[in-house]
């Protein structure tokens, strides 16, 4: 299959490496410097090259802010049957755009990134496959993710956004709070160092990605729960309520165990 990968960043390069030995792969990246370390693929910097390549599948791996603009840029030079695909962690507006783009599409969300995941060992990582869209496109990505050993979950666009609101907004906000109140220590403990590592990784993400995840309509209720729990915990601390603390720890240990 002829596959065009848009964007040669971390995830774009990952998909280039992953697919280039079994398919004819081309990378389209306006910044030629980002193509320096790609290999076993054709390297494009102009739309004329994309048009001549005539891809059967387009994988959009650009920064989430530019997912739709990148699609719209290449749309005029793509064959009518090209399958469009995104790997965006924010699906806001994509269903509506796909509905009017005139191309078959498939949408997935590999729920890992180069910041934390071991890309050579992904058996503990997850991927979401959107249940809407082109059947053959979904089969392609399902087979690909199965070969990687990923745990695959199928959701609609709406179900995806609800899941992301829970699985990303809570840890992101918790990390923000930690980063906002922390003070650098000369001799930090192990727990502090681990939290710091997570904070640096999260804050290394694209600002627009963090914003869109937190502005997800489903995020508010999740963050409100954090506020409720903090209020309860602060009351226990102020009262020096040993029994209350014991009960609270039992409650959260049960959550973690579950």
mmCIF file of C-alpha atoms in Angstrom:
data_model
loop_
_atom_site.group_PDB
_atom_site.id
_atom_site.type_symbol
_atom_site.label_atom_id
_atom_site.label_comp_id
_atom_site.label_asym_id
_atom_site.label_seq_id
_atom_site.Cartn_x
_atom_site.Cartn_y
_atom_site.Cartn_z
ATOM 1 C CA UNK A 1 0.000 0.000 0.000
ATOM 2 C CA UNK A 2 1.161 3.545 -0.748
ATOM 3 C CA UNK A 3 1.036 5.480 2.530
ATOM 4 C CA UNK A 4 1.637 9.192 3.032
ATOM 5 C CA UNK A 5 2.578 10.264 6.554
ATOM 6 C CA UNK A 6 2.092 13.938 7.242
ATOM 7 C CA UNK A 7 4.522 15.304 9.810
ATOM 8 C CA UNK A 8 7.924 13.934 10.754
ATOM 9 C CA UNK A 9 7.739 14.646 14.474
ATOM 10 C CA UNK A 10 7.937 11.987 17.175
ATOM 11 C CA UNK A 11 4.784 10.075 16.286
ATOM 12 C CA UNK A 12 5.173 10.655 12.547
ATOM 13 C CA UNK A 13 8.681 9.193 12.678
ATOM 14 C CA UNK A 14 7.367 6.273 14.731
ATOM 15 C CA UNK A 15 4.812 5.406 12.039
ATOM 16 C CA UNK A 16 7.411 5.842 9.291
ATOM 17 C CA UNK A 17 9.691 3.327 11.011
ATOM 18 C CA UNK A 18 6.783 1.016 11.727
ATOM 19 C CA UNK A 19 5.325 0.897 8.217
ATOM 20 C CA UNK A 20 8.196 1.525 5.823
ATOM 21 C CA UNK A 21 9.395 -2.081 5.551
ATOM 22 C CA UNK A 22 5.991 -3.473 4.566
ATOM 23 C CA UNK A 23 4.582 -0.591 2.518
ATOM 24 C CA UNK A 24 5.674 2.139 0.131
ATOM 25 C CA UNK A 25 5.877 5.084 2.532
ATOM 26 C CA UNK A 26 6.395 8.769 1.904
ATOM 27 C CA UNK A 27 6.791 11.493 4.535
ATOM 28 C CA UNK A 28 5.452 14.978 3.839
ATOM 29 C CA UNK A 29 7.054 17.650 5.999
ATOM 30 C CA UNK A 30 7.473 21.330 5.111
ATOM 31 C CA UNK A 31 10.475 21.694 7.415
ATOM 32 C CA UNK A 32 13.109 19.714 5.519
ATOM 33 C CA UNK A 33 15.348 19.633 8.586
ATOM 34 C CA UNK A 34 12.877 17.298 10.316
ATOM 35 C CA UNK A 35 13.321 14.792 7.497
ATOM 36 C CA UNK A 36 17.062 14.422 8.087
ATOM 37 C CA UNK A 37 16.725 11.363 10.312
ATOM 38 C CA UNK A 38 13.985 9.547 8.401
ATOM 39 C CA UNK A 39 15.007 6.548 6.347
ATOM 40 C CA UNK A 40 13.570 3.856 4.070
ATOM 41 C CA UNK A 41 10.900 6.280 2.847
ATOM 42 C CA UNK A 42 10.409 8.956 0.233
ATOM 43 C CA UNK A 43 10.739 12.499 1.563
ATOM 44 C CA UNK A 44 8.405 15.206 0.273
ATOM 45 C CA UNK A 45 8.339 18.925 0.967
ATOM 46 C CA UNK A 46 5.930 20.032 -1.790
ATOM 47 C CA UNK A 47 2.344 19.265 -2.793
ATOM 48 C CA UNK A 48 3.471 18.409 -6.341
ATOM 49 C CA UNK A 49 5.394 15.446 -4.921
ATOM 50 C CA UNK A 50 2.351 14.367 -2.912
ATOM 51 C CA UNK A 51 0.155 14.538 -6.007
ATOM 52 C CA UNK A 52 2.576 12.437 -8.053
ATOM 53 C CA UNK A 53 2.791 9.816 -5.274
ATOM 54 C CA UNK A 54 -1.006 9.174 -5.271
ATOM 55 C CA UNK A 55 -1.284 7.713 -1.749
ATOM 56 C CA UNK A 56 -3.934 5.147 -0.889
ATOM 57 C CA UNK A 57 -3.778 6.017 2.827
ATOM 58 C CA UNK A 58 -2.885 9.333 4.484
ATOM 59 C CA UNK A 59 -1.837 9.299 8.149
ATOM 60 C CA UNK A 60 -2.021 12.773 9.637
ATOM 61 C CA UNK A 61 0.559 12.987 12.442
ATOM 62 C CA UNK A 62 0.982 16.756 12.682
ATOM 63 C CA UNK A 63 0.434 18.729 15.890
ATOM 64 C CA UNK A 64 -3.207 18.451 16.973
ATOM 65 C CA UNK A 65 -3.834 22.169 16.393
ATOM 66 C CA UNK A 66 -3.100 21.718 12.684
ATOM 67 C CA UNK A 67 -4.830 18.381 12.037
ATOM 68 C CA UNK A 68 -7.696 19.799 9.974
ATOM 69 C CA UNK A 69 -5.639 22.562 8.220
ATOM 70 C CA UNK A 70 -3.087 19.906 7.173
ATOM 71 C CA UNK A 71 -5.840 17.731 5.731
ATOM 72 C CA UNK A 72 -7.317 20.680 3.855
ATOM 73 C CA UNK A 73 -3.924 21.567 2.415
ATOM 74 C CA UNK A 74 -3.379 18.160 0.766
ATOM 75 C CA UNK A 75 -7.018 17.399 -0.079
ATOM 76 C CA UNK A 76 -6.921 19.007 -3.575
ATOM 77 C CA UNK A 77 -4.007 16.779 -4.694
ATOM 78 C CA UNK A 78 -5.232 13.430 -3.321
ATOM 79 C CA UNK A 79 -6.912 10.704 -5.403
ATOM 80 C CA UNK A 80 -10.641 10.498 -4.678
ATOM 81 C CA UNK A 81 -10.367 7.080 -3.025
ATOM 82 C CA UNK A 82 -7.555 7.949 -0.591
ATOM 83 C CA UNK A 83 -8.405 6.992 2.979
ATOM 84 C CA UNK A 84 -7.767 9.825 5.434
ATOM 85 C CA UNK A 85 -6.691 8.960 8.963
ATOM 86 C CA UNK A 86 -5.702 10.822 12.102
ATOM 87 C CA UNK A 87 -4.071 9.718 15.340
ATOM 88 C CA UNK A 88 -5.172 12.776 17.277
ATOM 89 C CA UNK A 89 -5.823 12.593 21.013
ATOM 90 C CA UNK A 90 -8.414 15.363 20.592
ATOM 91 C CA UNK A 91 -11.264 14.502 18.212
ATOM 92 C CA UNK A 92 -13.269 17.719 18.626
ATOM 93 C CA UNK A 93 -14.854 18.656 15.298
ATOM 94 C CA UNK A 94 -13.278 15.796 13.357
ATOM 95 C CA UNK A 95 -16.462 13.767 12.881
ATOM 96 C CA UNK A 96 -18.196 16.744 11.284
ATOM 97 C CA UNK A 97 -15.173 17.536 9.092
ATOM 98 C CA UNK A 98 -14.821 13.950 7.917
ATOM 99 C CA UNK A 99 -18.521 13.921 7.096
ATOM 100 C CA UNK A 100 -18.100 16.640 4.496
ATOM 101 C CA UNK A 101 -14.567 15.981 3.188
ATOM 102 C CA UNK A 102 -15.693 13.507 0.505
ATOM 103 C CA UNK A 103 -13.103 10.848 1.425
ATOM 104 C CA UNK A 104 -13.304 7.595 3.361
ATOM 105 C CA UNK A 105 -11.701 7.977 6.773
ATOM 106 C CA UNK A 106 -10.500 6.158 9.854
ATOM 107 C CA UNK A 107 -9.676 7.709 13.222
ATOM 108 C CA UNK A 108 -7.554 6.162 15.961
ATOM 109 C CA UNK A 109 -5.821 7.288 19.127
ATOM 110 C CA UNK A 110 -2.620 5.492 20.167
ATOM 111 C CA UNK A 111 -2.728 6.318 23.896
ATOM 112 C CA UNK A 112 1.007 6.449 24.333
ATOM 113 C CA UNK A 113 3.755 8.792 23.301
ATOM 114 C CA UNK A 114 7.536 8.905 23.115
ATOM 115 C CA UNK A 115 7.683 10.850 26.402
ATOM 116 C CA UNK A 116 6.845 7.895 28.646
ATOM 117 C CA UNK A 117 6.218 4.778 26.574
ATOM 118 C CA UNK A 118 8.820 2.223 25.574
ATOM 119 C CA UNK A 119 8.055 2.097 21.858
ATOM 120 C CA UNK A 120 9.758 -1.296 21.598
ATOM 121 C CA UNK A 121 7.522 -2.825 24.267
ATOM 122 C CA UNK A 122 3.931 -1.673 24.019
ATOM 123 C CA UNK A 123 2.036 -4.630 25.487
ATOM 124 C CA UNK A 124 0.957 -2.534 28.478
ATOM 125 C CA UNK A 125 -0.185 0.389 26.319
ATOM 126 C CA UNK A 126 -3.616 1.052 24.807
ATOM 127 C CA UNK A 127 -5.094 2.318 21.556
ATOM 128 C CA UNK A 128 -8.591 3.536 20.749
ATOM 129 C CA UNK A 129 -10.123 2.695 17.388
ATOM 130 C CA UNK A 130 -13.078 4.903 16.477
ATOM 131 C CA UNK A 131 -15.965 2.630 15.483
ATOM 132 C CA UNK A 132 -17.198 5.082 12.843
ATOM 133 C CA UNK A 133 -15.643 5.447 9.411
ATOM 134 C CA UNK A 134 -14.232 3.198 6.683
ATOM 135 C CA UNK A 135 -14.320 -0.548 7.401
ATOM 136 C CA UNK A 136 -11.098 -1.405 5.548
ATOM 137 C CA UNK A 137 -9.309 1.496 7.220
ATOM 138 C CA UNK A 138 -10.338 0.212 10.645
ATOM 139 C CA UNK A 139 -9.161 -3.299 9.740
ATOM 140 C CA UNK A 140 -5.760 -1.913 8.682
ATOM 141 C CA UNK A 141 -5.154 -0.130 11.985
ATOM 142 C CA UNK A 142 -6.614 -2.953 14.063
ATOM 143 C CA UNK A 143 -4.169 -5.419 12.496
ATOM 144 C CA UNK A 144 -1.311 -2.936 12.930
ATOM 145 C CA UNK A 145 -2.040 -2.302 16.608
ATOM 146 C CA UNK A 146 -2.541 -6.004 17.291
ATOM 147 C CA UNK A 147 0.904 -6.734 15.870
ATOM 148 C CA UNK A 148 2.331 -4.158 18.284
ATOM 149 C CA UNK A 149 0.648 -5.952 21.178
ATOM 150 C CA UNK A 150 -1.504 -2.950 22.084
ATOM 151 C CA UNK A 151 -4.760 -3.336 23.980
ATOM 152 C CA UNK A 152 -7.429 -2.090 21.559
ATOM 153 C CA UNK A 153 -10.720 -0.459 22.521
ATOM 154 C CA UNK A 154 -13.432 0.592 20.074
ATOM 155 C CA UNK A 155 -15.417 3.751 20.852
ATOM 156 C CA UNK A 156 -17.515 6.246 18.951
ATOM 157 C CA UNK A 157 -16.189 9.808 18.645
ATOM 158 C CA UNK A 158 -18.384 10.839 21.584
ATOM 159 C CA UNK A 159 -17.310 7.905 23.746
ATOM 160 C CA UNK A 160 -13.683 8.669 22.926
ATOM 161 C CA UNK A 161 -13.962 12.242 24.181
ATOM 162 C CA UNK A 162 -15.558 11.063 27.430
ATOM 163 C CA UNK A 163 -12.804 8.490 27.950
ATOM 164 C CA UNK A 164 -10.045 11.017 27.254
ATOM 165 C CA UNK A 165 -11.643 13.495 29.646
ATOM 166 C CA UNK A 166 -11.277 10.923 32.407
ATOM 167 C CA UNK A 167 -7.990 9.244 31.523
ATOM 168 C CA UNK A 168 -6.049 12.410 30.626
ATOM 169 C CA UNK A 169 -7.661 15.389 32.356
ATOM 170 C CA UNK A 170 -7.417 13.976 35.899
ATOM 171 C CA UNK A 171 -3.676 13.140 35.728
ATOM 172 C CA UNK A 172 -2.953 16.356 33.813
ATOM 173 C CA UNK A 173 -4.712 18.561 36.369
ATOM 174 C CA UNK A 174 -3.132 16.662 39.264
ATOM 175 C CA UNK A 175 0.255 17.267 37.656
ATOM 176 C CA UNK A 176 -0.499 20.961 37.168
ATOM 177 C CA UNK A 177 -1.352 21.316 40.871
ATOM 178 C CA UNK A 178 1.859 19.541 41.872
ATOM 179 C CA UNK A 179 3.946 21.738 39.554
ATOM 180 C CA UNK A 180 2.215 24.921 40.764
ATOM 181 C CA UNK A 181 2.973 24.394 44.470
ATOM 182 C CA UNK A 182 6.268 22.426 44.371
ATOM 183 C CA UNK A 183 9.580 23.873 45.448
ATOM 184 C CA UNK A 184 12.891 22.546 44.189
ATOM 185 C CA UNK A 185 14.688 20.474 46.776
ATOM 186 C CA UNK A 186 18.379 19.749 47.120
ATOM 187 C CA UNK A 187 17.690 16.223 48.368
ATOM 188 C CA UNK A 188 14.305 15.168 46.957
ATOM 189 C CA UNK A 189 12.758 11.861 47.960
ATOM 190 C CA UNK A 190 11.930 9.091 45.507
ATOM 191 C CA UNK A 191 8.221 9.991 45.308
ATOM 192 C CA UNK A 192 9.028 13.650 44.648
ATOM 193 C CA UNK A 193 11.480 12.725 41.888
ATOM 194 C CA UNK A 194 8.929 10.475 40.218
ATOM 195 C CA UNK A 195 6.282 13.191 40.321
ATOM 196 C CA UNK A 196 8.805 15.659 38.935
ATOM 197 C CA UNK A 197 9.605 13.330 36.046
ATOM 198 C CA UNK A 198 5.909 13.026 35.222
ATOM 199 C CA UNK A 199 5.447 16.803 35.485
ATOM 200 C CA UNK A 200 8.309 17.486 33.081
ATOM 201 C CA UNK A 201 6.896 14.974 30.611
ATOM 202 C CA UNK A 202 3.361 16.400 30.727
ATOM 203 C CA UNK A 203 4.564 20.005 30.494
ATOM 204 C CA UNK A 204 6.666 19.042 27.479
ATOM 205 C CA UNK A 205 3.429 18.365 25.561
ATOM 206 C CA UNK A 206 2.085 20.867 23.058
ATOM 207 C CA UNK A 207 0.211 23.764 24.742
ATOM 208 C CA UNK A 208 -2.716 23.435 22.356
ATOM 209 C CA UNK A 209 -3.058 19.713 23.112
ATOM 210 C CA UNK A 210 -3.181 20.377 26.858
ATOM 211 C CA UNK A 211 -5.689 23.168 26.325
ATOM 212 C CA UNK A 212 -8.014 21.132 24.126
ATOM 213 C CA UNK A 213 -8.016 18.172 26.513
ATOM 214 C CA UNK A 214 -8.892 20.434 29.434
ATOM 215 C CA UNK A 215 -11.486 22.350 27.390
ATOM 216 C CA UNK A 216 -13.205 19.078 26.477
ATOM 217 C CA UNK A 217 -16.849 19.516 27.599
ATOM 218 C CA UNK A 218 -16.534 16.318 29.638
ATOM 219 C CA UNK A 219 -13.530 17.582 31.629
ATOM 220 C CA UNK A 220 -15.298 19.942 34.051
ATOM 221 C CA UNK A 221 -17.047 17.250 36.076
ATOM 222 C CA UNK A 222 -13.830 15.259 36.368
ATOM 223 C CA UNK A 223 -11.873 18.245 37.691
ATOM 224 C CA UNK A 224 -14.731 19.136 40.048
ATOM 225 C CA UNK A 225 -14.285 15.711 41.658
ATOM 226 C CA UNK A 226 -10.658 16.590 42.427
ATOM 227 C CA UNK A 227 -11.833 19.769 44.171
ATOM 228 C CA UNK A 228 -14.362 17.787 46.232
ATOM 229 C CA UNK A 229 -11.762 15.235 47.297
ATOM 230 C CA UNK A 230 -9.238 17.931 48.211
ATOM 231 C CA UNK A 231 -11.831 19.670 50.358
ATOM 232 C CA UNK A 232 -12.569 16.430 52.235
ATOM 233 C CA UNK A 233 -8.881 15.644 52.687
ATOM 234 C CA UNK A 234 -8.082 19.164 53.907
ATOM 235 C CA UNK A 235 -10.837 18.896 56.507
ATOM 236 C CA UNK A 236 -9.388 15.611 57.783
ATOM 237 C CA UNK A 237 -5.947 17.230 58.021
ATOM 238 C CA UNK A 238 -7.248 20.337 59.813
ATOM 239 C CA UNK A 239 -9.173 18.173 62.312
ATOM 240 C CA UNK A 240 -6.260 15.766 62.750
ATOM 241 C CA UNK A 241 -8.936 13.099 62.359
ATOM 242 C CA UNK A 242 -7.042 9.812 62.607
ATOM 243 C CA UNK A 243 -10.131 7.668 62.074
ATOM 244 C CA UNK A 244 -11.169 9.827 59.128
ATOM 245 C CA UNK A 245 -7.700 9.494 57.596
ATOM 246 C CA UNK A 246 -7.749 5.732 58.060
ATOM 247 C CA UNK A 247 -11.143 5.526 56.338
ATOM 248 C CA UNK A 248 -9.986 7.833 53.548
ATOM 249 C CA UNK A 249 -6.861 5.781 52.879
ATOM 250 C CA UNK A 250 -8.948 2.597 52.847
ATOM 251 C CA UNK A 251 -11.271 4.193 50.290
ATOM 252 C CA UNK A 252 -8.541 5.274 47.897
ATOM 253 C CA UNK A 253 -6.614 1.989 48.253
ATOM 254 C CA UNK A 254 -9.801 0.232 47.199
ATOM 255 C CA UNK A 255 -10.022 2.533 44.153
ATOM 256 C CA UNK A 256 -6.419 1.813 43.175
ATOM 257 C CA UNK A 257 -6.830 -1.920 43.691
ATOM 258 C CA UNK A 258 -9.990 -1.943 41.589
#
